[in-house]
Coordinates of C-alpha atoms in Angstrom, one line a residue:
X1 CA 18.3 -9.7 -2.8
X2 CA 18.9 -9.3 -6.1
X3 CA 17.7 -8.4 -9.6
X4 CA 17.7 -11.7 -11.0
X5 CA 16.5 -15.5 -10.3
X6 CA 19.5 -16.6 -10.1
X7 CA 21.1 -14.0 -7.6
X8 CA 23.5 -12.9 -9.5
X9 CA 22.7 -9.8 -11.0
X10 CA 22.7 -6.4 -8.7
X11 CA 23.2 -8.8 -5.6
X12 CA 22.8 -7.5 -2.3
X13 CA 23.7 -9.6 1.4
X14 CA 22.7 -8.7 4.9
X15 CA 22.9 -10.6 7.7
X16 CA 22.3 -9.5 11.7
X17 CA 20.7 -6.4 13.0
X18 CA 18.6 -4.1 11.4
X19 CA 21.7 -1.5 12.0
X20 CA 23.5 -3.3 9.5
X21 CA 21.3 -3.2 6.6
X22 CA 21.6 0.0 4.2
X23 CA 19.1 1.7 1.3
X24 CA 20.1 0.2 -1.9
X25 CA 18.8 0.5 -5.6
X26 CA 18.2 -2.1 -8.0
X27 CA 17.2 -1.8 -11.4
X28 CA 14.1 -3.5 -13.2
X29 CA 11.2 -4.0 -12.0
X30 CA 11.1 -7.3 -10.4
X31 CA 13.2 -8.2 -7.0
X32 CA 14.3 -11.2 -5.9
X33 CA 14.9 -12.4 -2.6
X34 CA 15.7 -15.6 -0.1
X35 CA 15.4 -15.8 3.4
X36 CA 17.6 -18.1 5.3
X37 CA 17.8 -18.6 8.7
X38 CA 20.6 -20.0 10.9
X39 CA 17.8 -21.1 13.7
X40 CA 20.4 -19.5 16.0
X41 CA 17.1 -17.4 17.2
X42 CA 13.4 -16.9 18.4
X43 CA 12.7 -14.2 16.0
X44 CA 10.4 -14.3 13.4
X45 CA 13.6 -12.8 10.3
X46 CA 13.2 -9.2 8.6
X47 CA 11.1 -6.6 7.2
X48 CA 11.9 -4.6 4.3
X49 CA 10.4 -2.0 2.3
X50 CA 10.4 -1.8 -1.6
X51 CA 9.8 1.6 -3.1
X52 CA 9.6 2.5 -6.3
X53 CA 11.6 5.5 -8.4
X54 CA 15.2 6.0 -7.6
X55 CA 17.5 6.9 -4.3
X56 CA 17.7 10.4 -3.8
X57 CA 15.4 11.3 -6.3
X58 CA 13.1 13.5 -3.7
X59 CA 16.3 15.2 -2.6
X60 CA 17.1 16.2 -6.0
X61 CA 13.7 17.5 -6.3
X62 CA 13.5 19.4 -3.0
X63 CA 17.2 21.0 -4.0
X64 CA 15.7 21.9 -7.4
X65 CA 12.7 23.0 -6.6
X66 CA 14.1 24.9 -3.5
X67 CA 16.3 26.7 -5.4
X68 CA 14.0 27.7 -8.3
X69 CA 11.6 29.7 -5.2
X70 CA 14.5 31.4 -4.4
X71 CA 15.2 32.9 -7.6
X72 CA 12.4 35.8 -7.7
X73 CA 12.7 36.3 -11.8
X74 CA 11.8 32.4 -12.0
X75 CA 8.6 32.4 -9.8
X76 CA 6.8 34.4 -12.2
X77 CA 7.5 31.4 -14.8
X78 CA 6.5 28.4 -12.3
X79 CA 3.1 27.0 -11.7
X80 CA 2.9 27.8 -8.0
X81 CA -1.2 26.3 -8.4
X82 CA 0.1 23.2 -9.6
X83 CA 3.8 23.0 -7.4
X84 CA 1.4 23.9 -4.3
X85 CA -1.2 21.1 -4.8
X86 CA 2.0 18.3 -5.7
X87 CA 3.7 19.6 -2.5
X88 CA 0.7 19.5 0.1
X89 CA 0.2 15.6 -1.3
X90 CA 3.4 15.1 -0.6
X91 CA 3.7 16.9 2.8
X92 CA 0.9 14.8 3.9
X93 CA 2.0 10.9 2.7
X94 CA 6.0 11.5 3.2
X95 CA 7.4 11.2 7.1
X96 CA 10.6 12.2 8.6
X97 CA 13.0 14.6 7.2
X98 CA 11.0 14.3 3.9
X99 CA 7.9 15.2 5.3
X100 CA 9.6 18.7 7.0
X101 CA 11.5 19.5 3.8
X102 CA 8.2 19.7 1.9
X103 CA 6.7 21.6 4.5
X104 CA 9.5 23.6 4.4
X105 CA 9.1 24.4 0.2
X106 CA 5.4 25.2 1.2
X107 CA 6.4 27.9 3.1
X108 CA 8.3 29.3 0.5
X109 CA 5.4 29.1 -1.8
X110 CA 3.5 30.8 0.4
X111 CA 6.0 33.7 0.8
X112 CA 6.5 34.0 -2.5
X113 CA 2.7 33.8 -4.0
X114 CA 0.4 36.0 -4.6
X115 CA -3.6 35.4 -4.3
X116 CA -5.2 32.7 -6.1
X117 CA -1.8 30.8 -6.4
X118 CA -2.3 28.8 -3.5
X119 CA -5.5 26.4 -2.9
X120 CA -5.2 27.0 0.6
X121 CA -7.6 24.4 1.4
X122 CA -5.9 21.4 1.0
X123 CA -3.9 22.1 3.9
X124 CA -6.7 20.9 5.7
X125 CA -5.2 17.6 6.8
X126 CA -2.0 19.0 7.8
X127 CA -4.3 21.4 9.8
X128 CA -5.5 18.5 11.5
X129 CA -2.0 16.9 11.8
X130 CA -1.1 20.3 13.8
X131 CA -3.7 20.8 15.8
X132 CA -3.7 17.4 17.0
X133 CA -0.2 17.9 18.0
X134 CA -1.1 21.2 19.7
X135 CA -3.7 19.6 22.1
X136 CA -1.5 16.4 23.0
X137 CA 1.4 18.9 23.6
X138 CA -1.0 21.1 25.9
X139 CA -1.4 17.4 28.1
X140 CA 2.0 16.7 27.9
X141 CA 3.7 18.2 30.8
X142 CA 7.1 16.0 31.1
X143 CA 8.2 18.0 28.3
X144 CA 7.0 21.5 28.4
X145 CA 7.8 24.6 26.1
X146 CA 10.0 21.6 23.9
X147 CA 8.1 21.1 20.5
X148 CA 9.4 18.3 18.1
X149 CA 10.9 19.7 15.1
X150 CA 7.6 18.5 12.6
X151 CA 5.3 20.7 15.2
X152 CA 7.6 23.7 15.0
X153 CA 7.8 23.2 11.3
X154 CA 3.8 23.2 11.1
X155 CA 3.3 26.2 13.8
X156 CA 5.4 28.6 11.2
X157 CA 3.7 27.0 8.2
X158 CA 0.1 27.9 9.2
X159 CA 1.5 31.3 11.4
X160 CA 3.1 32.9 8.0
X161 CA 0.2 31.8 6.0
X162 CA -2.3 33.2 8.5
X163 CA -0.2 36.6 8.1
X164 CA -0.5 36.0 4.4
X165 CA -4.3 35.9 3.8
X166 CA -4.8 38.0 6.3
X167 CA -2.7 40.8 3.6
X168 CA -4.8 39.3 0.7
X169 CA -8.3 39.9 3.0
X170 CA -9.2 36.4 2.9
X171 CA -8.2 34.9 6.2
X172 CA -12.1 34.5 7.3
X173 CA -12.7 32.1 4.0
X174 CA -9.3 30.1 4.8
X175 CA -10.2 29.7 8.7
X176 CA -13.6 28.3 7.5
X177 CA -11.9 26.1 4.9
X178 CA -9.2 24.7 7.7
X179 CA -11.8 24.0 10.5
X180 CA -14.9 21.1 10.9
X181 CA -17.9 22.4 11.6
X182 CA -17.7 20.9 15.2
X183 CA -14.5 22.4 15.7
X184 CA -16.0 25.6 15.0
X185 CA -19.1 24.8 17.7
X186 CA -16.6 23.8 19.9
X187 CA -14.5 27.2 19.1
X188 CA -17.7 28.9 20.1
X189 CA -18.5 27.3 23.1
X190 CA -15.4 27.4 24.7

């Protein structure tokens, strides 16, 4: 792979497992690339993924952005409505790590806001994400009373924000907000 036709600009080899190959950057906007195969093997070659934006640039936001909600003469100054909206989008496209540390600055935001800050609505497909989790760990008894770190991550997301609106007096509007309407039949029934 590499940033120019010719291979070589920003040029970048891998041959054998998947183990072997490693996250790289290349500038531009174009990539270039050749497959070549030994015929040594059945399998059909490699997958790759191309992002766009730089490496480590959501690490250096999380750390920045982590350590401005820490810093209780900054909050005032931040756009928690704004932060909170970008941060729930990104809690609920990212995976992995990424996907626990943004759950992780929601959490903070939720601590540190006060009412009308928050659109606690759009948690509503991370809602879904956890209480999807919650019923298939409820059938799964090969593992019980061992939740995965994403779950536990989610389970003191929605707990500490439940505590919140409950202060603010708004916990009935937020439950509402969360749940279908057939969840809430369901609910009701049961």
């Amino acid at each position: 792979m590499s940033s120019s036709s010719d291979f070589q600009q920003d040029r970048h080899s891998f041959s054998g497992s998947p183990q072997k190959w490693t996250d790289f950057e290349l500038p531009g906007d174009t990539l270039y690339y050749r497959f070549t195969s030994d015929m040594s093997n059945t399998e059909w070659g490699y997958k790759f993924t191309v992002t766009a934006g730089h490496l480590g640039r959501f690490q250096t936001g999380f750390e920045i952005l982590k350590q401005m909600l820490c810093e209780e003469r900054v909050i005032p100054h931040l756009p928690l409505a704004r932060i909170w909206e970008w941060q729930v989008g990104v809690a609920c496209r990212q995976t992995g790590h990424q996907r626990l540390k943004a759950i992780h600055l929601l959490l903070k935001i939720v601590q540190c806001s006060s009412q009308g800050d928050c659109d606690l609505t759009l948690l509503k497909p991370l809602w879904q994400l956890f209480t999807h989790m919650e019923n298939n760990s409820c059938h799964d008894s090969a593992k019980p009373g061992i939740l995965l770190p994403l779950h536990r991550a989610l389970a003191e997301l929605f707990f500490v924000t439940e505590n919140r609106v409950t202060e603010l007096g708004s916990l009935q509007e937020y439950l509402l907000a969360l749940n279908t309407e057939d969840h809430l039949h369901r609910c009701t029934a049961q």
